Short mmCIF file of C-alpha atoms and ligand atoms in Angstrom, two decimals:
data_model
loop_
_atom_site.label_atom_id
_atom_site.label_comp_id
_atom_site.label_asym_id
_atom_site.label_seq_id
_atom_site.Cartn_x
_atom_site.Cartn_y
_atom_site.Cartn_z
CA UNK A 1 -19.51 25.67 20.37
CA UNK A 2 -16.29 27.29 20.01
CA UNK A 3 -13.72 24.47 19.59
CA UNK A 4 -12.05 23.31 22.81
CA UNK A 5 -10.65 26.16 24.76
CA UNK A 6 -12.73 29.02 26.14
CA UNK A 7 -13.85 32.34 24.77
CA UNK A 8 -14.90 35.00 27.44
CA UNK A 9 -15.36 38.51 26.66
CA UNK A 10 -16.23 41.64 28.74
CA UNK A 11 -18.44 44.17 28.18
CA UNK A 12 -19.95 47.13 29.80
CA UNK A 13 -19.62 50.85 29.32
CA UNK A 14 -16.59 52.90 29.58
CA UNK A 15 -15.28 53.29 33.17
CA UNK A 16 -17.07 49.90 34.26
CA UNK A 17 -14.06 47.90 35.08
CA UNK A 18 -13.66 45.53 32.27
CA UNK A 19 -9.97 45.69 32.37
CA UNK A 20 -9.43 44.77 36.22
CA UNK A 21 -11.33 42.41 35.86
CA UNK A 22 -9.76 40.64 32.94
CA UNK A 23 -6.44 41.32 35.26
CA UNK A 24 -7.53 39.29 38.16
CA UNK A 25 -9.04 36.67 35.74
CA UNK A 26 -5.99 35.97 34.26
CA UNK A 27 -4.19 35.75 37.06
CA UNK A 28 -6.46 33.07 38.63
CA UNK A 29 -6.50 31.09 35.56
CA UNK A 30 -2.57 31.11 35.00
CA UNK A 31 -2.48 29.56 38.65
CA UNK A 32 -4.59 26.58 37.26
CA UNK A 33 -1.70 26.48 34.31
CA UNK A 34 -4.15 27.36 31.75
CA UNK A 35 -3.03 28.94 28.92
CA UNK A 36 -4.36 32.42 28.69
CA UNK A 37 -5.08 34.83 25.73
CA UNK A 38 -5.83 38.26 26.99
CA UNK A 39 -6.61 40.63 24.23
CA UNK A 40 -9.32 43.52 23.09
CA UNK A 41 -11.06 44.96 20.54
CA UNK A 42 -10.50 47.48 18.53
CA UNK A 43 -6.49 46.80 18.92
CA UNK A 44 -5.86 43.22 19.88
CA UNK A 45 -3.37 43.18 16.67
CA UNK A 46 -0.79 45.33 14.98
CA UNK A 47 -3.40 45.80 12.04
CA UNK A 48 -5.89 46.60 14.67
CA UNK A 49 -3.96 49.18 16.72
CA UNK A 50 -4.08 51.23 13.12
CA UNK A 51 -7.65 50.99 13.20
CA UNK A 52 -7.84 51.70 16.76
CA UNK A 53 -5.53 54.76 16.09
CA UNK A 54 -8.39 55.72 13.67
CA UNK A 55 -11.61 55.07 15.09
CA UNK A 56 -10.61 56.02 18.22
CA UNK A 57 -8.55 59.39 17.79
CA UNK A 58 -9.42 60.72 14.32
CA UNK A 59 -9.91 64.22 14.73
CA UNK A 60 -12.74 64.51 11.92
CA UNK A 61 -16.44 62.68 11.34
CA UNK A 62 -16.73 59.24 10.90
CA UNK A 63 -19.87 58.41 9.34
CA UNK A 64 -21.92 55.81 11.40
CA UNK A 65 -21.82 53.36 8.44
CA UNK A 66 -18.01 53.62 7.96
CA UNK A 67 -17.31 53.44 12.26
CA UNK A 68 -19.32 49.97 12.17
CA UNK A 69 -17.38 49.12 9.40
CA UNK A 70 -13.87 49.88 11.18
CA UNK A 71 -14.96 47.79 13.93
CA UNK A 72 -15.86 44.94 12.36
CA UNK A 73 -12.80 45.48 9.87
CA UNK A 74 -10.82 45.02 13.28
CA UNK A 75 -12.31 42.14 14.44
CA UNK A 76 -12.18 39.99 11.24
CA UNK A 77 -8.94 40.41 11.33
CA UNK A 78 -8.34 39.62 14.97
CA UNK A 79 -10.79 36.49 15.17
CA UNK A 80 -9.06 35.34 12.29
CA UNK A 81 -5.29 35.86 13.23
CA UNK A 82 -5.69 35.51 16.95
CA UNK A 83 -8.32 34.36 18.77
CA UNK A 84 -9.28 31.63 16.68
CA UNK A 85 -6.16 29.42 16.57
CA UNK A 86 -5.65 30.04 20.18
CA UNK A 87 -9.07 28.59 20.78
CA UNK A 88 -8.35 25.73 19.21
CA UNK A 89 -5.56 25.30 20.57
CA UNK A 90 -7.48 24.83 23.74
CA UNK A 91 -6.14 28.10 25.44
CA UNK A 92 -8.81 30.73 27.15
CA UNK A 93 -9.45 33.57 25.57
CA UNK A 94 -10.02 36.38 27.63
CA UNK A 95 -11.53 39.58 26.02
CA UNK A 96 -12.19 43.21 26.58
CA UNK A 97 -15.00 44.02 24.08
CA UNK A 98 -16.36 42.12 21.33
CA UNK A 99 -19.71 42.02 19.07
CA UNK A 100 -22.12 43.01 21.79
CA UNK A 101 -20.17 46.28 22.44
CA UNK A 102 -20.87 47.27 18.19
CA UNK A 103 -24.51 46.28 18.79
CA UNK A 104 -24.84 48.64 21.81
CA UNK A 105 -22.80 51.26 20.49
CA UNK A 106 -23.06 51.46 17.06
CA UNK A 107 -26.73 49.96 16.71
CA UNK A 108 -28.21 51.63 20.21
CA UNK A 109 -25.60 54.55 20.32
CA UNK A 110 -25.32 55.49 16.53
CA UNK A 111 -28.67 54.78 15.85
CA UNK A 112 -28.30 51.97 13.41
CA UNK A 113 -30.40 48.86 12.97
CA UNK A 114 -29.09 46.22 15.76
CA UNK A 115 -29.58 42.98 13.22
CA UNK A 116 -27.65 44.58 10.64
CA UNK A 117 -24.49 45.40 13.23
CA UNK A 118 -24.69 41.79 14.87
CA UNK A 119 -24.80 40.24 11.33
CA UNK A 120 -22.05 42.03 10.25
CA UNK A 121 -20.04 40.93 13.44
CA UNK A 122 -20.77 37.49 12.40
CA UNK A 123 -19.60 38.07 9.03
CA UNK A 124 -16.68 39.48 10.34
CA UNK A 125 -15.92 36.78 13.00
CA UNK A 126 -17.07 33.65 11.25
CA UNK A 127 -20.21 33.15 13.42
CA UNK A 128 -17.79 32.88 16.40
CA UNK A 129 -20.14 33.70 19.58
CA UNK A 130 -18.41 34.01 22.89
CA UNK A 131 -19.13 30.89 25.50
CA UNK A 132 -19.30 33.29 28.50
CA UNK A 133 -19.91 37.11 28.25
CA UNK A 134 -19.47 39.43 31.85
CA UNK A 135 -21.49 42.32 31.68
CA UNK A 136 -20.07 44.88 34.00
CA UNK A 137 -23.36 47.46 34.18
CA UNK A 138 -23.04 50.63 35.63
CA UNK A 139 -24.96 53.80 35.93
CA UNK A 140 -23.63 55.99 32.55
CA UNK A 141 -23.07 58.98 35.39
CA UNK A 142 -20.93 56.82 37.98
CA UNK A 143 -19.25 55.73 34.71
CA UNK A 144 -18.61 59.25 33.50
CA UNK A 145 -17.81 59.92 37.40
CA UNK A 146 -15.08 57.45 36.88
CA UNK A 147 -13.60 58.31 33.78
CA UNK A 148 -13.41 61.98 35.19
CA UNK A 149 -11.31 61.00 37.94
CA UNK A 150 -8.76 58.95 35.98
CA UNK A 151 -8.80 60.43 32.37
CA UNK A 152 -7.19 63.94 31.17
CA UNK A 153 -7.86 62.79 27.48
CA UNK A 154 -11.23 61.00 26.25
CA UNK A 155 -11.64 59.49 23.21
CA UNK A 156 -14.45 59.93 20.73
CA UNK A 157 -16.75 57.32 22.41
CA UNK A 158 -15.76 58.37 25.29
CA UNK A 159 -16.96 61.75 24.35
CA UNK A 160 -19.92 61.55 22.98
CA UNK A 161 -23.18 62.42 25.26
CA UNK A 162 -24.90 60.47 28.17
CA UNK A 163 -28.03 60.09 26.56
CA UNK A 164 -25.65 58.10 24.22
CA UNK A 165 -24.17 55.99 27.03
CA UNK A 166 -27.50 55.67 28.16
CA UNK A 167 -28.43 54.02 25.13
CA UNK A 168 -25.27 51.88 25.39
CA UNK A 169 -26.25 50.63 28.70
CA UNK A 170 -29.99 49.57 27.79
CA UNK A 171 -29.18 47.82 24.63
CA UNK A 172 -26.09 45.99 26.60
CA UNK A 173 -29.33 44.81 29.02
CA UNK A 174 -31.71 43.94 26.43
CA UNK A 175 -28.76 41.80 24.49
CA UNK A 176 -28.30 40.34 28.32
CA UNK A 177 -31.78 39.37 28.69
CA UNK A 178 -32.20 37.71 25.25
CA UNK A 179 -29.27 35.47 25.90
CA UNK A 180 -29.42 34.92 29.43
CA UNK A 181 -27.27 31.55 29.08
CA UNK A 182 -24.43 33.53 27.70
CA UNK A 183 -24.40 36.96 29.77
CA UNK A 184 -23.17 37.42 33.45
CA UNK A 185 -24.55 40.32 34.46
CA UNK A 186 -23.17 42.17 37.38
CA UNK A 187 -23.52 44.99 39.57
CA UNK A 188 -20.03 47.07 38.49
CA UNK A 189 -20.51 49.09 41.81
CA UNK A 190 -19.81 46.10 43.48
CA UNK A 191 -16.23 45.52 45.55
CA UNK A 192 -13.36 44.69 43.01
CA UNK A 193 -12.66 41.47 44.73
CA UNK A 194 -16.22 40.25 44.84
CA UNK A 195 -16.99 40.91 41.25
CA UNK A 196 -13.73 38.34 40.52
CA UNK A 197 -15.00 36.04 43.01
CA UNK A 198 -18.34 36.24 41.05
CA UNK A 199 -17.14 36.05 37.34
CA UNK A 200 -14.57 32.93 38.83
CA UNK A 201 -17.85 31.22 40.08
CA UNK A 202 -19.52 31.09 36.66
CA UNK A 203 -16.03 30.22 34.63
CA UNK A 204 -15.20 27.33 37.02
CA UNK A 205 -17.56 24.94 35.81
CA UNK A 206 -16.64 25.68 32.02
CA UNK A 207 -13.31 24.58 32.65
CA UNK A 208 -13.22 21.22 33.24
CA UNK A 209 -14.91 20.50 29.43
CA UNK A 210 -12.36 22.42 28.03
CA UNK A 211 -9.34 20.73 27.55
CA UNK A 212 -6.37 22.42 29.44
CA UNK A 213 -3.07 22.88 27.36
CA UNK A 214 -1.26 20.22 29.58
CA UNK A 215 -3.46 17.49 28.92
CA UNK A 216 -3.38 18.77 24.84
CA UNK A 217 0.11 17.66 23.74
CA UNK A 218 -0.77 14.01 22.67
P1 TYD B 1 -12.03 50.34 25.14
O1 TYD B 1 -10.80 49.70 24.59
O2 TYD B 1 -12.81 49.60 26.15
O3 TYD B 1 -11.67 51.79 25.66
P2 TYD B 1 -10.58 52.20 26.73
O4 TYD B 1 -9.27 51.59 26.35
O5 TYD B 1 -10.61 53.69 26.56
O6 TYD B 1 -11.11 51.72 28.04
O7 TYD B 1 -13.01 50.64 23.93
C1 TYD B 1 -12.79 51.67 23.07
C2 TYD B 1 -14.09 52.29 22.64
O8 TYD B 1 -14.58 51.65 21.46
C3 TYD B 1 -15.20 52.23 23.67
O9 TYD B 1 -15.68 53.56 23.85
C4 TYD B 1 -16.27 51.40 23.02
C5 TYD B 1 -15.97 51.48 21.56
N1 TYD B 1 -16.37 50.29 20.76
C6 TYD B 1 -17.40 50.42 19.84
O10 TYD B 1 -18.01 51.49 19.71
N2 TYD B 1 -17.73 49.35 19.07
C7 TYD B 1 -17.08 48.15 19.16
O11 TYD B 1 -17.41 47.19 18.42
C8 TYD B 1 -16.02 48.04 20.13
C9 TYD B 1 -15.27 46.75 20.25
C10 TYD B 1 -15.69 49.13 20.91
#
């Protein structure tokens, strides 16, 4: 358990629609008067926008070992500062990316052993594990398709191969189908408006044993 708000993150490949849907979640929670945290990973804080900066747009190689490190480096820092005390605050925390995305991409995608990257996560975060993760899947070529259309610059993820994304996209299943009370998976081709409908029919139910901030002044 994470305390007495909520803690839902998205995940998916790049292109999949992670951050629309985070939009429209929002949105539909701030008309219930929730308190909302929307944030990501790498970059949900100023410390993490550095590393962002650096994992993200560093010209030269980043070993695989020192890339999993700057990830979880990112989200110790961010658990700890941020999503944490809004948590227990009993706010929802809505966000883009978490552990699953360095066990798909830098255990599946870089190659390096999966138990390893999700233990370091955990080190990182405290143990903190997400009450509801949306897994946006999508075909790595629609995804690339995507990015095409609305990109001019790509980052070095971004870059990297399709048999890389491919490997992204399996290990995001596999992690889906070995915690199948966590993961929402969903069809990202699907319309905009019926993947919110879908993701606000599995949060629903979570909210009423959360306590809302209105009812968590006393
Ligand atoms: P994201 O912010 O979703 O990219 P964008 O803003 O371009 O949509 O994620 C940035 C990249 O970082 C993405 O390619 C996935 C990658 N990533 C990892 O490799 N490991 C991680 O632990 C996380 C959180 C992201």
């Amino acid at each position: 358990m994470t305390g007495r708000g909520l803690f839902i993150t998205l995940e998916g490949g790049d292109g999949s629609g992670k951050s629309t849907q985070a939009a429209l979640l929002e949105s539909w929670l701030q008309e219930s008067d929730r308190v909302v945290l929307r944030t990501r990973e790498p970059g949900g804080t100023d410390f993490g926008a550095e590393v962002r900066e650096i994992v993200l747009h560093s010209t030269g190689h980043i070993s695989p070992r020192a890339e999993a490190l700057l990830y979880a480096a990112d989200r110790a820092h961010h658990i700890s500062t941020k999503v944490r005390p809004a948590i227990e605050r009993g706010d929802v925390v809505i966000q883009d990316r978490y552990l699953d995305s360095s066990v798909a991409y830098q255990g599946a995608g870089r190659v390096l052993d999966a138990d390893e990257i999700r233990g370091l996560s955990l080190w990182a975060a405290e143990g903190l594990l997400p009450d509801v993760t949306i897994l946006l899947d999508l075909d790595e070529q629609v995804a690339r398709g995507r990015l095409d259309s609305a990109r001019s610059r790509f980052d070095r993820l971004e870059n990297e191969k399709s048999e890389f994304h491919g490997r992204v996209r399996a290990a995001f299943l596999e992690l889906a189908r070995a915690e199948p009370a966590r993961f929402l998976v969903l069809d990202a081709t699907l319309p905009v408006e019926r993947l919110a409908a879908l993701i606000r029919g599995r949060i629903e139910p979570l909210l009423a044993s959360s306590i809302d901030a209105g009812s968590d002044a006393s």
